[in-house]
Every structure is written in structure tokens, then in C-alpha cells.
PDB file of C-alpha atoms in Angstrom:
ATOM      1  CA  GLY A   1       0.021  -0.214   0.297  1.00 72.00           C
ATOM      2  CA  ARG A   2       0.539   3.621   0.268  1.00 82.00           C
ATOM      3  CA  MET A   3       2.979   4.882   2.749  1.00 89.00           C
ATOM      4  CA  TRP A   4       2.851   8.487   4.256  1.00 91.00           C
ATOM      5  CA  LEU A   5       5.853   9.620   6.758  1.00 91.00           C
ATOM      6  CA  TYR A   6       5.417  12.737   8.733  1.00 91.00           C
ATOM      7  CA  PHE A   7       9.640  13.519  10.108  1.00 91.00           C
ATOM      8  CA  GLY A   8       9.636  15.533  12.601  1.00 90.00           C
ATOM      9  CA  CYS A   9      12.816  16.544  14.500  1.00 90.00           C
ATOM     10  CA  ARG A  10      15.071  19.844  14.921  1.00 90.00           C
ATOM     11  CA  HIS A  11      16.929  20.174  12.302  1.00 90.00           C
ATOM     12  CA  PRO A  12      17.645  18.940   8.846  1.00 90.00           C
ATOM     13  CA  ASP A  13      21.286  18.974   8.752  1.00 92.00           C
ATOM     14  CA  HIS A  14      21.412  17.558  11.809  1.00 91.00           C
ATOM     15  CA  ASP A  15      18.905  14.963  13.017  1.00 88.00           C
ATOM     16  CA  PHE A  16      17.207  14.079   9.278  1.00 90.00           C
ATOM     17  CA  LEU A  17      17.823  10.732   9.998  1.00 92.00           C
ATOM     18  CA  TYR A  18      17.890   8.470   6.616  1.00 92.00           C
ATOM     19  CA  ARG A  19      17.490  11.824   4.761  1.00 94.00           C
ATOM     20  CA  GLU A  20      18.696  10.471   1.711  1.00 96.00           C
ATOM     21  CA  GLU A  21      17.024   6.793   1.123  1.00 96.00           C
ATOM     22  CA  LEU A  22      13.265   8.949   2.631  1.00 94.00           C
ATOM     23  CA  GLU A  23      14.009  11.266  -0.288  1.00 96.00           C
ATOM     24  CA  ARG A  24      14.846   8.547  -2.822  1.00 97.00           C
ATOM     25  CA  LEU A  25      11.650   7.218  -2.092  1.00 93.00           C
ATOM     26  CA  ARG A  26       9.969  10.310  -2.308  1.00 94.00           C
ATOM     27  CA  VAL A  27      11.414  10.950  -6.046  1.00 97.00           C
ATOM     28  CA  GLU A  28      10.201   7.213  -6.736  1.00 96.00           C
ATOM     29  CA  GLY A  29       6.637   7.960  -5.902  1.00 93.00           C
ATOM     30  CA  LYS A  30       6.558   5.406  -3.759  1.00 91.00           C
ATOM     31  CA  LEU A  31       6.508   7.622  -0.300  1.00 91.00           C
ATOM     32  CA  GLN A  32       4.885  10.729   0.908  1.00 92.00           C
ATOM     33  CA  LEU A  33       6.855  12.410   3.101  1.00 93.00           C
ATOM     34  CA  SER A  34       6.094  15.665   5.558  1.00 93.00           C
ATOM     35  CA  THR A  35       8.515  16.856   6.617  1.00 93.00           C
ATOM     36  CA  ALA A  36       8.552  19.561  10.211  1.00 92.00           C
ATOM     37  CA  PHE A  37      11.294  20.925  11.725  1.00 92.00           C
ATOM     38  CA  SER A  38      11.611  22.973  14.652  1.00 90.00           C
ATOM     39  CA  ARG A  39      14.391  24.904  14.702  1.00 89.00           C
ATOM     40  CA  ALA A  40      15.506  25.565  11.050  1.00 90.00           C
ATOM     41  CA  GLN A  41      13.942  29.034  11.261  1.00 90.00           C
ATOM     42  CA  ALA A  42      12.276  31.521  13.363  1.00 89.00           C
ATOM     43  CA  ASP A  43       8.562  30.220  13.822  1.00 91.00           C
ATOM     44  CA  LYS A  44       9.089  26.498  15.013  1.00 92.00           C
ATOM     45  CA  VAL A  45       7.137  24.483  12.999  1.00 92.00           C
ATOM     46  CA  TYR A  46       6.051  20.374  14.292  1.00 92.00           C
ATOM     47  CA  VAL A  47       4.314  17.091  12.537  1.00 93.00           C
ATOM     48  CA  GLN A  48       0.800  18.721  13.505  1.00 93.00           C
ATOM     49  CA  HIS A  49       1.490  21.972  12.090  1.00 94.00           C
ATOM     50  CA  ARG A  50       2.203  19.586   8.315  1.00 95.00           C
ATOM     51  CA  MET A  51      -1.047  17.400   9.208  1.00 94.00           C
ATOM     52  CA  ARG A  52      -3.582  20.490   9.283  1.00 95.00           C
ATOM     53  CA  GLN A  53      -1.979  21.942   6.772  1.00 96.00           C
ATOM     54  CA  GLU A  54      -2.507  18.785   5.181  1.00 95.00           C
ATOM     55  CA  ALA A  55      -5.305  17.458   6.597  1.00 94.00           C
ATOM     56  CA  LYS A  56      -8.228  17.016   3.786  1.00 95.00           C
ATOM     57  CA  GLU A  57      -5.981  14.924   1.494  1.00 95.00           C
ATOM     58  CA  LEU A  58      -4.465  13.370   4.965  1.00 93.00           C
ATOM     59  CA  MET A  59      -8.016  12.408   5.868  1.00 93.00           C
ATOM     60  CA  ARG A  60      -8.673  11.457   2.909  1.00 94.00           C
ATOM     61  CA  TRP A  61      -6.048   8.754   2.360  1.00 92.00           C
ATOM     62  CA  LEU A  62      -7.616   7.372   6.533  1.00 90.00           C
ATOM     63  CA  VAL A  63     -11.705   7.445   5.757  1.00 92.00           C
ATOM     64  CA  GLU A  64     -11.553   6.299   1.888  1.00 91.00           C
ATOM     65  CA  ASP A  65      -8.237   5.237   1.326  1.00 89.00           C
ATOM     66  CA  ASP A  66      -8.582   3.402   5.300  1.00 85.00           C
ATOM     67  CA  ALA A  67      -4.565   3.629   5.356  1.00 86.00           C
ATOM     68  CA  VAL A  68      -3.878   3.277   9.341  1.00 80.00           C
ATOM     69  CA  LEU A  69      -1.320   5.664  10.571  1.00 81.00           C
ATOM     70  CA  TYR A  70       1.860   4.606  13.031  1.00 77.00           C
ATOM     71  CA  LEU A  71       2.820   8.465  15.369  1.00 77.00           C
ATOM     72  CA  CYS A  72       6.338   7.917  17.181  1.00 73.00           C
ATOM     73  CA  GLY A  73       7.003  10.107  19.003  1.00 74.00           C
ATOM     74  CA  ASP A  74       6.884  11.867  22.561  1.00 74.00           C
ATOM     75  CA  GLY A  75       3.750  11.172  24.180  1.00 73.00           C
ATOM     76  CA  ALA A  76       3.826  13.059  26.498  1.00 78.00           C
ATOM     77  CA  ALA A  77       3.642  16.590  24.130  1.00 81.00           C
ATOM     78  CA  MET A  78       3.549  15.768  20.705  1.00 81.00           C
ATOM     79  CA  ALA A  79       0.584  12.597  21.360  1.00 81.00           C
ATOM     80  CA  LYS A  80      -1.403  15.303  22.888  1.00 85.00           C
ATOM     81  CA  ASP A  81      -1.354  17.498  20.201  1.00 86.00           C
ATOM     82  CA  VAL A  82      -1.454  15.737  16.892  1.00 85.00           C
ATOM     83  CA  ARG A  83      -4.787  14.172  18.835  1.00 85.00           C
ATOM     84  CA  LYS A  84      -5.799  17.639  18.755  1.00 87.00           C
ATOM     85  CA  ALA A  85      -4.962  17.911  15.138  1.00 86.00           C
ATOM     86  CA  MET A  86      -6.559  15.006  13.838  1.00 82.00           C
TER      87      MET A  86
END
């Protein structure tokens, strides 16, 4: 099936694990990749911000295409904010 990865970290030059592999999969059309870097610019950008920006397409994937959403990260703050975004 199709894959959509939301990848969040502080800075793309320091924390973007598997960057080359993920970019290759994106270019090959095998992965939808949305990134959020909280310290790479003046305004902090988090995964939940990207999810809100892409909400219409994300919900289509989840509801119409019966996709499954897996979330990895901080269970205290991030999970709560992602739930609000959903």
C-alpha cells in the first residue's frame, strides 16, 4: 500500500535520519514525505502543523483509502497535539 511519513526533528542538517533514503523513496513515488523542523527557521514547525496543512488529503487517505496511521514520538506533548490536529 501507499506510505505517508511525517518526519519531525529539530534541524534537517543534524537530525534528519535516513534523509537520503527517504528522499529517494519520495522521488521514486513510493513514499509521501512531510517534514517538520522545529529549529530550522524563526517559527517552530511541528508534525501537527504539517498534518493540519495537509488535513484534507490525510483524511482522504485514512477514511476513503482505509490507511493506517502510526505515530512515533513524545507521548506527553506531541501525541496530545497530534490528537488535537486530527
